[in-house]
Coordinates of C-alpha atoms and ligand atoms in Angstrom, one line a residue:
X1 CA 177.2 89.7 -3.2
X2 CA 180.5 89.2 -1.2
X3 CA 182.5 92.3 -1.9
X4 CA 185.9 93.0 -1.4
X5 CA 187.4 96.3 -1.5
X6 CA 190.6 98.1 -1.5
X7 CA 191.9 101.7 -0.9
X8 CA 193.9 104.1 0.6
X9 CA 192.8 104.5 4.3
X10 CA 194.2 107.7 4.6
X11 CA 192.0 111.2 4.5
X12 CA 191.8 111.8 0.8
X13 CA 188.4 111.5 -2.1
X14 CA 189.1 108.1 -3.4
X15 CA 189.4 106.5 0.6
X16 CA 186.5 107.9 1.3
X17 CA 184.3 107.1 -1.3
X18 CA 185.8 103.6 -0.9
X19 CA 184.7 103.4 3.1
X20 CA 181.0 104.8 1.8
X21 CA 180.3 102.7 -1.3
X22 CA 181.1 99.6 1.6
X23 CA 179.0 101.5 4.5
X24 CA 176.1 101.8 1.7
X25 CA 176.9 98.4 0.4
X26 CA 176.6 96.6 3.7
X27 CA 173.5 98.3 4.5
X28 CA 172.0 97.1 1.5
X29 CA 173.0 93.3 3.0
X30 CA 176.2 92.7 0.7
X31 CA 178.9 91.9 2.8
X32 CA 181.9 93.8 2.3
X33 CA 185.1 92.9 3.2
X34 CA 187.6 96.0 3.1
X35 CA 191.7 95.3 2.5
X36 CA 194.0 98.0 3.8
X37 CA 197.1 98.5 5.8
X38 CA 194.9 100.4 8.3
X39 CA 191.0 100.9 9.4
X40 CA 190.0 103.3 6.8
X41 CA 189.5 107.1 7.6
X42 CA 185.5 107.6 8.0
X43 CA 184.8 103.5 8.5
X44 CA 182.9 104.7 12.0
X45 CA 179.7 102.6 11.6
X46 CA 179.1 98.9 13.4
X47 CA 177.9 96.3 10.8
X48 CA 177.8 92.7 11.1
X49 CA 178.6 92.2 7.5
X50 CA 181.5 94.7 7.2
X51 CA 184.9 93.5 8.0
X52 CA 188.2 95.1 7.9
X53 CA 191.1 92.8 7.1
X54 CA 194.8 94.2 7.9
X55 CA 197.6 93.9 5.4
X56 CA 200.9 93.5 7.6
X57 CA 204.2 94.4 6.0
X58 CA 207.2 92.9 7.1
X59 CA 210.6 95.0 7.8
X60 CA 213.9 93.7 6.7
X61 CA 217.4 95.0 6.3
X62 CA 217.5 94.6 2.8
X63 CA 214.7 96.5 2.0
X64 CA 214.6 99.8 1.8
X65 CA 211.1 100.6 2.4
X66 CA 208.9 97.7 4.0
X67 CA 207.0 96.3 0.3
X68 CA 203.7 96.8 0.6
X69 CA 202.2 95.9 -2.8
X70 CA 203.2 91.6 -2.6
X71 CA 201.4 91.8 0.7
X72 CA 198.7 93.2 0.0
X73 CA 198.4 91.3 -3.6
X74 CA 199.0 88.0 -1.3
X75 CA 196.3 89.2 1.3
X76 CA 193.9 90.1 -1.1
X77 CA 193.9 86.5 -2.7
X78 CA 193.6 85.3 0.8
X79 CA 190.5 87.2 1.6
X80 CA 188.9 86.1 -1.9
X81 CA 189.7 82.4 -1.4
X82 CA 188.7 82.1 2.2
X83 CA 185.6 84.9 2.0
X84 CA 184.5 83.7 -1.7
X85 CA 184.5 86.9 -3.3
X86 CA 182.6 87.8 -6.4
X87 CA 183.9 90.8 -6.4
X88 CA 187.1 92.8 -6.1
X89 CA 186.6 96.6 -6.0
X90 CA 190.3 99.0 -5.8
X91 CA 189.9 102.1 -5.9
X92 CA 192.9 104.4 -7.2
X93 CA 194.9 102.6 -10.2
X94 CA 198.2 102.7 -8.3
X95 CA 199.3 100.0 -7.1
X96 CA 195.9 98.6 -6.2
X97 CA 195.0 97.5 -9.8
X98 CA 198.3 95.5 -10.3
X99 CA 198.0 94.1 -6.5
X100 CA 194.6 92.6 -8.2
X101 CA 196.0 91.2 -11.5
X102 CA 198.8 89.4 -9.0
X103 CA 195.8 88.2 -6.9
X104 CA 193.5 86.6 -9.5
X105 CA 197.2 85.0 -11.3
X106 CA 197.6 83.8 -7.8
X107 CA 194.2 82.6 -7.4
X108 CA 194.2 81.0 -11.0
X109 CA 197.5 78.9 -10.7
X110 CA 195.8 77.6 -7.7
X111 CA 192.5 76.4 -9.1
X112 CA 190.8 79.1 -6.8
X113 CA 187.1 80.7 -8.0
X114 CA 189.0 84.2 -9.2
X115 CA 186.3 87.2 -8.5
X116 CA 185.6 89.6 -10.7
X117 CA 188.3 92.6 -10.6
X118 CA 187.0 96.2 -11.2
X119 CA 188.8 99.1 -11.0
X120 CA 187.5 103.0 -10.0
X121 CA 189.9 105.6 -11.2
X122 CA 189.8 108.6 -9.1
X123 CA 191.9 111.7 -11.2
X124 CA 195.4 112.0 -9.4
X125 CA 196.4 108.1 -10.4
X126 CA 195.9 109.0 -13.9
X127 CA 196.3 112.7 -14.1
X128 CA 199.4 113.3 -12.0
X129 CA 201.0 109.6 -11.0
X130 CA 199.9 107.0 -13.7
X131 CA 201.2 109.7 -16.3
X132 CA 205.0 109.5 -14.5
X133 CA 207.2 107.5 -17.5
X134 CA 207.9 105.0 -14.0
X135 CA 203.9 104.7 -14.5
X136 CA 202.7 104.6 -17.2
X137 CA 203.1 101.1 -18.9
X138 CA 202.1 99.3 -15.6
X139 CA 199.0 101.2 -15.1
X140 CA 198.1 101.1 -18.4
X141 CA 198.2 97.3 -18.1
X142 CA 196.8 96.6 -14.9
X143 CA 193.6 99.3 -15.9
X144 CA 193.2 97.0 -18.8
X145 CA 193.6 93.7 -17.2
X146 CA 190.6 94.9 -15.1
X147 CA 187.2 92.6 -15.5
X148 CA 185.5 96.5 -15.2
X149 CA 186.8 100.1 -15.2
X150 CA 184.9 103.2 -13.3
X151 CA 185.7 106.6 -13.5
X152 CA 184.4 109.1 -11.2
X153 CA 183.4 111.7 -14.0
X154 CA 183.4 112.1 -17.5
X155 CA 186.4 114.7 -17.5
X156 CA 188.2 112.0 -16.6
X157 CA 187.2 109.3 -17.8
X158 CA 187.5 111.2 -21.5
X159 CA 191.3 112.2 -20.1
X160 CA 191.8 108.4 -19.7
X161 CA 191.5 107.5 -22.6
X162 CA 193.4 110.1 -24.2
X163 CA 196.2 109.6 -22.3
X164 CA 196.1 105.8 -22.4
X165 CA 194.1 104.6 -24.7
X166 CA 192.3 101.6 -22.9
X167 CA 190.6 99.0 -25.5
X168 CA 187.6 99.0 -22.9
X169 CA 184.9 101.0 -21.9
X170 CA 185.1 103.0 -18.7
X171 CA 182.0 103.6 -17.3
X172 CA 181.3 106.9 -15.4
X173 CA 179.6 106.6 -11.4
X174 CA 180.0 110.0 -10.0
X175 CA 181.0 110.4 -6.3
X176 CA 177.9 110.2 -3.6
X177 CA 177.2 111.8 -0.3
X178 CA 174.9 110.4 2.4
X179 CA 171.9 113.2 2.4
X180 CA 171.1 111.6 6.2
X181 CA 174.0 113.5 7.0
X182 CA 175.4 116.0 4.4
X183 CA 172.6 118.6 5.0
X184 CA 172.1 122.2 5.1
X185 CA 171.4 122.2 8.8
X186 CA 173.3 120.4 11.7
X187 CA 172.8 120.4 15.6
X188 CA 176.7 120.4 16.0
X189 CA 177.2 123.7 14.1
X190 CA 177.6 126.7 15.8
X191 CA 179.0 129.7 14.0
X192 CA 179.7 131.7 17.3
X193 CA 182.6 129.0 17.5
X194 CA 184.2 130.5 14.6
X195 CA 182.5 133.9 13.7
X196 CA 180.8 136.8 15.2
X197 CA 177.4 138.3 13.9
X198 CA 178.7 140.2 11.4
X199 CA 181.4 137.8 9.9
X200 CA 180.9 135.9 7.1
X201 CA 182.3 132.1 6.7
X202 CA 185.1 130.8 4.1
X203 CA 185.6 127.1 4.0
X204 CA 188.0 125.1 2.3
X205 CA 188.6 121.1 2.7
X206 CA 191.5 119.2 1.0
X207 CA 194.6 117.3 1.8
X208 CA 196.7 120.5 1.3
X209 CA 198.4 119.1 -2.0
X210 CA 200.4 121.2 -4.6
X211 CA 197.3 120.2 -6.8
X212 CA 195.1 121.9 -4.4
X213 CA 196.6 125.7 -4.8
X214 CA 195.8 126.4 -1.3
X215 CA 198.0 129.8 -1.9
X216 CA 194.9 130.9 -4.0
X217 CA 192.6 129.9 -1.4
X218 CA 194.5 132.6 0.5
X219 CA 194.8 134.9 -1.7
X220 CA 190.7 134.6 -2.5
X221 CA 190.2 134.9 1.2
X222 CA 192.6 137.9 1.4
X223 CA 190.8 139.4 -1.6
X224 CA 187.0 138.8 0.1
X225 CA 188.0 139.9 3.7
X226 CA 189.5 143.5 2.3
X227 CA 185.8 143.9 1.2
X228 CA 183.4 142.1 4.0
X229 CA 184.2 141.1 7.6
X230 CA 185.5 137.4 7.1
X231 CA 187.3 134.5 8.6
X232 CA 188.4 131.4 7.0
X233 CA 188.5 128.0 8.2
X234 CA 190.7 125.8 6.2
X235 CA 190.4 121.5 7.5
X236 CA 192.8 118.9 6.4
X237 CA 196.2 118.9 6.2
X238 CA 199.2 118.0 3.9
X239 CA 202.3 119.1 2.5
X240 CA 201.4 122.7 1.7
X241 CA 200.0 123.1 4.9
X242 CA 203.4 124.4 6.3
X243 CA 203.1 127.0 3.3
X244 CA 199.6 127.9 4.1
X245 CA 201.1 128.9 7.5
X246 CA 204.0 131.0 5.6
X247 CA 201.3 133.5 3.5
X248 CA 198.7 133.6 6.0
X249 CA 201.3 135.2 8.0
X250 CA 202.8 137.6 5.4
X251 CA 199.6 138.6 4.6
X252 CA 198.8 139.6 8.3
X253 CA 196.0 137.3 8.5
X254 CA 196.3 134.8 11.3
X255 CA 193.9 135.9 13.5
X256 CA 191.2 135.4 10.7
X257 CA 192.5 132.2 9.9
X258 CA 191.7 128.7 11.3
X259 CA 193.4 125.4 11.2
X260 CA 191.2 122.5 11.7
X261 CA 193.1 119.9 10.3
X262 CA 191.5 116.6 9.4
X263 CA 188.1 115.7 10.4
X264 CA 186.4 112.5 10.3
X265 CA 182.8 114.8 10.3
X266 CA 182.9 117.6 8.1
X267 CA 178.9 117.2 7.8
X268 CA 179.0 118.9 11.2
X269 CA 181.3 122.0 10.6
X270 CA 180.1 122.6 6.7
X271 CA 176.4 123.6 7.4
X272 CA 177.9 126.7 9.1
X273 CA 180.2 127.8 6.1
X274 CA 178.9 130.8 3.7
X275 CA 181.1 130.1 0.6
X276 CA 183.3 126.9 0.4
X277 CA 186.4 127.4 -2.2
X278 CA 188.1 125.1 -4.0
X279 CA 190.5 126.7 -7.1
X280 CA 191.9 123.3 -7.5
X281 CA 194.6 123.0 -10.6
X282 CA 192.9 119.6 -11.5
X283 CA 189.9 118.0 -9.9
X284 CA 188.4 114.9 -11.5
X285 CA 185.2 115.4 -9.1
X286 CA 185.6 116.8 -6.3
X287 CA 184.4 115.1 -3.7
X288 CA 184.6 118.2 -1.2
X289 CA 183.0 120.8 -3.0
X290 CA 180.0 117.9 -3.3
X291 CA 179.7 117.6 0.4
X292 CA 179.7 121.7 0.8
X293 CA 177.3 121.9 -1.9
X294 CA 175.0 119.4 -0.1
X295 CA 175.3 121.2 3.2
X296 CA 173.6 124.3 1.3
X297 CA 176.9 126.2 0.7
X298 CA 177.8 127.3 -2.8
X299 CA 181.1 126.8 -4.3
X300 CA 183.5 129.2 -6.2
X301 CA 186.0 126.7 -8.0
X302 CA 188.4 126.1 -11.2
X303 CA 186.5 125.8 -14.6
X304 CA 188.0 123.3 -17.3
X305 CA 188.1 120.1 -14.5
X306 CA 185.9 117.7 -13.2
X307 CA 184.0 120.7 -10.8
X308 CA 182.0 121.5 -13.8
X309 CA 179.8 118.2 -13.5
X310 CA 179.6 119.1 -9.7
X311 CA 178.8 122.7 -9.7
X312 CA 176.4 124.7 -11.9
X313 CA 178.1 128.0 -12.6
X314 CA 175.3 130.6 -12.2
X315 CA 173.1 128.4 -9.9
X316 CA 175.1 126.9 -6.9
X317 CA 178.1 128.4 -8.0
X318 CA 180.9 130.0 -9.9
X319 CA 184.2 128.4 -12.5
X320 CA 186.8 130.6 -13.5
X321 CA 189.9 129.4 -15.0
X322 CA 192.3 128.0 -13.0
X323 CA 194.5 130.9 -11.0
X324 CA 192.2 133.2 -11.8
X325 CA 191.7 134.7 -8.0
X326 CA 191.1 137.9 -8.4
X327 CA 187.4 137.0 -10.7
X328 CA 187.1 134.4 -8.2
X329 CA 187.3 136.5 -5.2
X330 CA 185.1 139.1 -7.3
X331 CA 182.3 136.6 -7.7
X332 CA 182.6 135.3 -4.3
X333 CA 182.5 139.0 -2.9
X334 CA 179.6 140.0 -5.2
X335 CA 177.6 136.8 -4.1
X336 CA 177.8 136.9 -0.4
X337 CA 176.8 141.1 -0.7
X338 CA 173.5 139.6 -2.4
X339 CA 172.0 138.1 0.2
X340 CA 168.7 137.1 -1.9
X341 CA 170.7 135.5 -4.9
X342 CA 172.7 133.7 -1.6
X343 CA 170.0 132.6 -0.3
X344 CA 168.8 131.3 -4.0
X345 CA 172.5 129.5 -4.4
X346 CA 172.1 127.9 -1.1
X347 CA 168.8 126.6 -1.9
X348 CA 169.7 125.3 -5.3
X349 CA 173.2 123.5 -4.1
X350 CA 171.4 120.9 -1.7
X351 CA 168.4 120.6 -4.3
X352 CA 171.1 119.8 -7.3
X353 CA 172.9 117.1 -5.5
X354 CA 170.2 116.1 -3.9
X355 CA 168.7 114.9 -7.2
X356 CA 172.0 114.0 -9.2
X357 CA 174.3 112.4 -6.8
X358 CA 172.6 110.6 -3.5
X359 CA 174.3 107.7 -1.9
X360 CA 171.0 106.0 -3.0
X361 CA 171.2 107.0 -7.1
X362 CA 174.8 106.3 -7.5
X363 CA 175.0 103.3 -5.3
X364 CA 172.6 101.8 -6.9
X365 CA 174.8 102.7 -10.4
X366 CA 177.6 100.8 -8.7
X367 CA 175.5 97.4 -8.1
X368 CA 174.2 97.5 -11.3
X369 CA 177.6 97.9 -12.9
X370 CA 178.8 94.5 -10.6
X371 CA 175.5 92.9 -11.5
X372 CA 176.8 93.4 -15.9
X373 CA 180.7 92.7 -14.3
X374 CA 179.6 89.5 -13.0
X375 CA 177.1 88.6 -16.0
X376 CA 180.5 89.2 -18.7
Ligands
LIG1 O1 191.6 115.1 -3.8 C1 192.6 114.4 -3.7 O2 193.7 114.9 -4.1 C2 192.5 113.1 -3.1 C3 192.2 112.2 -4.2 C4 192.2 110.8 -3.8 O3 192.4 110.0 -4.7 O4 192.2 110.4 -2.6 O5 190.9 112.6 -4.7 C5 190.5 112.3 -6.0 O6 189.4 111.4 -5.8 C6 188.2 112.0 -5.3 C7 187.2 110.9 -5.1 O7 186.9 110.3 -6.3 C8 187.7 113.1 -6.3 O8 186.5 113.7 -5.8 C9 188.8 114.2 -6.4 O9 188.4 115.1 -7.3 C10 190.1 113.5 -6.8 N1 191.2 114.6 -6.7 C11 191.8 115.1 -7.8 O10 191.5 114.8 -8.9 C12 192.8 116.1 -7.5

């Protein structure tokens, strides 16, 4: 199949999944053609059948912000005309599912072969953004003038269509990880960068949102580190970042703290981590906690989201409701003292995913989907 696919090329789940789903594609000799104002964030691999193709934005006095979407829209029909798409994969709703209903009308008035559009809905573009009143009706519309509709769990997928009430179905492909590299071992790791014998390991990975709550991530930490010899590493980096700094501080904790910021690699820093956290207010999936949970680490994370189809409370890991640190911090505590039923977690997190969500199982899900997309 010739694919094209769109996405934010920024660190951040639905980017990332994007730039796999292609790397996985190409490998299994699609060719994929990615559209994005900039070479997208984990696209490190050489292969002859993946292409990137820039969308340039032009700055003019008028404007107040250099438009983005009529480009892109306008590039995207260019790459399906002159590359001959079947199909047009966006990922995240906004405004990469209207950029494709302007691209096929384009394509249409012009007589062009119009590729199949399908959309993958990742949580914040309907949970957060497609939900804003400035949103709503144009998301609604462009989801449902989509040839195919993905979700990345059932939590939100079932949130969907509560909150907009599509007329089609939405079909559910989890998120994947590459088990070649997400693994409980890695060459690269070396605790003694971060730790000393005795010091356990806190992870936590997100783009540092309001969404993600990293103040509780503190607090857990603060909570476990009272109890056992602890430091925290915390990678990414976003807007809350700069109040990260603030209560790591207040709390007296910045020599047990690290900042790693963004890494293309996390496969080679998460293998080291003892207990990964992630107290998100809303997750759809959670792409992160997969990745830690493939590396062998367990997760402690917010019950009532998306994490619950990720993590099995009990086996590989623990939900609590969402703010709930000091339970969090409790189970997190009680877990790493254990060191048999750790072990046991550890075990049973890269075993789980391992058999649920491989890059081989859910890509597979995602060229079977294009196969009934294209078949109507
Ligand atoms: O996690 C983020 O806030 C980034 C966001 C994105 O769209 O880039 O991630 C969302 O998509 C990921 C990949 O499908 C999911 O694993 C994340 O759970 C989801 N984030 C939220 O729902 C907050």
């Amino acid at each position: 199949m010739k694919i094209g696919i769109t996405c934010y090329p920024v660190a951040g789940g639905s980017g990332i999944v994007a730039t796999e789903l292609g790397q996985q594609l190409a490998s299994r000799g699609h060719d994929v053609h990615f559209i994005s104002y900039a070479m997208p964030f984990r696209l490190d691999k050489f292969d002859s059948r993946m292409m990137y193709h820039s969308v340039e934005t032009t700055a003019y006095p008028l404007f107040k912000h250099d438009p983005y979407t009529l480009p892109l829209a306008a590039k995207m029909a260019d790459v399906a005309r002159s590359e001959n798409l079947d199909i047009l994969h966006v990922h995240y709703a906004i405004p990469h599912a209207t950029c494709a209903y302007l691209a096929k009308s384009l394509l249409q008035s012009g007589g062009h072969h119009v590729p199949k559009i399908i959309t993958t809905l990742h949580g914040t573009d309907i949970t957060l953004v497609g939900v804003d009143p400035s949103f709503f009706d144009i998301t609604r519309f462009s989801i449902q003038a989509s040839d195919g509709i993905t979700a990345v769990s059932h939590y939100l997928a079932e949130e969907t269509q509560e909150v907009f009430r599509i007329d089609k179905p939405i079909r559910v492909v989890h998120n994947f990880f590459d088990p070649l590299r997400f693994k409980p071992s890695s060459a690269d790791c070396s605790r003694k960068q971060f730790v000393t014998d005795d010091e356990l390991l806190i992870g936590h990975v997100s783009n540092f949102r309001p969404v993600k709550r990293v103040t509780d991530v503190i607090d857990i930490f603060d909570r476990i580190q009272t109890e056992l010899p602890a430091k925290l590493i915390l990678i990414g980096e976003g807007p809350d970042t700069i109040l990260a700094r603030r209560q790591i501080t207040k709390r007296n904790l910045a020599s047990k703290v690290l900042f790693l910021g963004n890494q293309s690699r996390p496969e080679a820093l998460l293998p080291c981590v003892d207990l990964f956290l992630m107290p998100s207010q809303e997750e759809s999936f959670g792409l992160a906690a997969l990745e830690a949970l493939a590396c062998g680490v367990p997760v402690v994370g917010s019950a009532g989201t998306g994490l619950m189809e990720v993590i099995e409370c009990g086996v590989n890991g623990y939900l609590f409701p969402v703010g709930d640190t000091a339970s969090m911090a409790r189970a997190g505590i009680d877990l790493l003292k254990d060191k048999h039923r750790w072990l046991r977690f550890k075990t049973a997190a890269s075993e789980r995913v391992r058999q649920k969500f491989s890059a081989e199982k859910i890509v597979s899900e995602y060229e079977q989907y294009y196969t009934e997309v294209l078949n109507g």
